[in-house]
CSV table of C-alpha atoms in Angstrom, one decimal:
chain,number,residue,atom,x,y,z
N,4,UNK,CA,45.9,94.1,77.4
N,5,UNK,CA,44.6,92.3,79.9
N,6,UNK,CA,47.2,90.2,79.5
N,7,UNK,CA,49.6,92.9,80.4
N,8,UNK,CA,47.8,93.9,83.3
N,9,UNK,CA,47.6,90.9,84.8
N,10,UNK,CA,51.1,89.5,84.5
N,11,UNK,CA,52.9,92.8,86.2
N,12,UNK,CA,49.9,92.5,89.1
N,13,UNK,CA,51.2,89.4,89.1
N,14,UNK,CA,54.9,89.8,89.7
N,15,UNK,CA,56.4,89.5,92.3
N,16,UNK,CA,56.6,93.1,92.7
N,17,UNK,CA,53.4,93.3,92.8
N,18,UNK,CA,51.7,90.2,94.4
N,19,UNK,CA,50.8,90.6,97.5
N,20,UNK,CA,50.4,94.6,97.2
N,21,UNK,CA,47.5,94.2,94.8
N,22,UNK,CA,46.0,91.0,95.9
N,23,UNK,CA,42.5,92.7,97.4
N,24,UNK,CA,42.3,94.3,94.2
N,25,UNK,CA,42.5,91.4,91.4
N,26,UNK,CA,43.1,93.4,87.8
N,27,UNK,CA,40.5,94.0,86.1
N,28,UNK,CA,38.7,96.3,82.9
N,29,UNK,CA,36.2,97.9,82.7
N,30,UNK,CA,34.3,99.1,80.2
N,31,UNK,CA,31.2,100.9,80.2
N,32,UNK,CA,29.4,100.9,76.0
N,33,UNK,CA,27.8,103.6,75.3
N,34,UNK,CA,24.7,101.6,74.2
N,35,UNK,CA,24.2,100.5,77.4
N,36,UNK,CA,25.0,103.6,79.1
N,37,UNK,CA,22.5,105.3,77.4
N,38,UNK,CA,19.7,103.0,78.2
N,39,UNK,CA,20.1,103.2,81.2
N,40,UNK,CA,20.2,107.6,81.6
N,41,UNK,CA,16.9,107.3,79.5
N,42,UNK,CA,15.4,103.8,82.2
N,43,UNK,CA,16.1,106.7,84.7
N,44,UNK,CA,13.8,108.6,82.9
N,45,UNK,CA,16.7,111.0,81.2
N,46,UNK,CA,16.0,112.1,77.7
N,47,UNK,CA,19.0,112.1,75.4
N,48,UNK,CA,20.0,115.2,73.7
N,49,UNK,CA,23.4,114.4,72.2
N,50,UNK,CA,24.8,111.6,71.3
N,51,UNK,CA,28.0,110.1,70.5
N,52,UNK,CA,29.1,106.5,70.9
N,53,UNK,CA,32.8,106.2,68.8
N,54,UNK,CA,34.5,110.0,70.1
N,55,UNK,CA,37.8,109.9,69.5
N,56,UNK,CA,40.4,110.5,72.1
N,57,UNK,CA,43.1,112.4,71.7
N,58,UNK,CA,45.4,110.0,72.4
N,59,UNK,CA,44.2,107.5,69.9
N,60,UNK,CA,45.9,105.9,67.3
N,61,UNK,CA,43.5,106.7,65.6
N,62,UNK,CA,44.0,110.8,65.7
N,63,UNK,CA,48.2,109.0,65.0
N,64,UNK,CA,50.4,107.2,66.3
N,65,UNK,CA,49.0,106.5,69.5
N,66,UNK,CA,50.4,106.9,73.1
N,67,UNK,CA,54.0,107.5,73.5
N,68,UNK,CA,55.4,107.3,77.5
N,69,UNK,CA,55.2,111.4,77.1
N,70,UNK,CA,51.3,110.5,77.9
N,71,UNK,CA,52.5,108.5,80.7
N,72,UNK,CA,51.1,111.8,83.2
N,73,UNK,CA,48.4,112.6,81.4
N,74,UNK,CA,46.8,109.0,80.6
N,75,UNK,CA,47.9,108.0,84.9
N,76,UNK,CA,45.8,110.4,85.7
N,77,UNK,CA,43.4,109.8,83.8
N,78,UNK,CA,43.6,105.1,83.8
N,79,UNK,CA,43.7,105.5,87.7
N,80,UNK,CA,39.7,106.4,87.8
N,81,UNK,CA,39.0,104.6,86.0
N,82,UNK,CA,40.6,100.7,84.2
N,83,UNK,CA,42.7,101.1,87.4
N,84,UNK,CA,41.0,102.8,89.8
N,85,UNK,CA,40.6,99.2,92.6
N,86,UNK,CA,44.1,98.8,92.2
N,87,UNK,CA,44.7,102.7,93.1
N,88,UNK,CA,42.7,102.5,96.0
N,89,UNK,CA,44.6,99.3,97.2
N,90,UNK,CA,47.9,100.8,96.3
N,91,UNK,CA,48.1,104.0,97.5
N,92,UNK,CA,50.9,105.8,97.1
N,93,UNK,CA,52.8,103.5,95.0
N,94,UNK,CA,49.4,103.9,92.5
N,95,UNK,CA,51.7,106.2,90.6
N,96,UNK,CA,54.2,103.4,90.3
N,97,UNK,CA,52.5,100.1,89.2
N,98,UNK,CA,49.9,102.8,86.9
N,99,UNK,CA,52.9,104.1,85.3
N,100,UNK,CA,54.6,100.4,84.9
N,101,UNK,CA,51.4,98.7,83.6
N,102,UNK,CA,51.1,101.8,81.4
N,103,UNK,CA,54.8,101.9,80.0
N,104,UNK,CA,54.1,98.1,78.7
N,105,UNK,CA,50.7,98.5,76.8
N,106,UNK,CA,52.5,101.6,75.6
N,107,UNK,CA,55.6,100.0,74.5
N,108,UNK,CA,53.5,96.8,73.1
N,109,UNK,CA,51.5,98.8,71.2
N,110,UNK,CA,48.5,97.4,73.0
N,111,UNK,CA,47.1,101.0,74.0
N,112,UNK,CA,44.2,102.7,72.1
N,113,UNK,CA,42.0,104.7,74.5
N,114,UNK,CA,37.8,106.5,73.6
N,115,UNK,CA,35.3,108.0,74.3
N,116,UNK,CA,32.3,108.7,74.1
N,117,UNK,CA,29.7,111.4,75.0
N,118,UNK,CA,26.2,111.5,75.6
N,119,UNK,CA,23.9,114.6,76.5
N,120,UNK,CA,20.7,114.2,79.2
N,121,UNK,CA,18.2,116.3,80.5
N,122,UNK,CA,15.8,116.3,83.1
N,123,UNK,CA,12.4,116.7,80.5
N,124,UNK,CA,9.7,119.9,81.4
């Protein structure tokens, strides 16, 4: 997946535009996030580290091009946040190109975790 992102970001079309926002995928392992929350004094109430994403191949055929608008919204907020900020009005075009290539290659399988905490009384 990262290779596809790097290839597209390095193409003549995007190279200069994303020069200040090099491709980087941010992954936050659920165990680490839960640990940080507990260290901050919060009580872990509910924890599901492997929550199946609605577009996951584990639930069906995996994401298709029809899912692109929803995937774009989600990925612009997380995995491609730096590139989206750098590209401004062209962010959707870039994210669509990357996600489209990943969908066609069968290399996109999003996943979630659910962590619910509360402040101790």
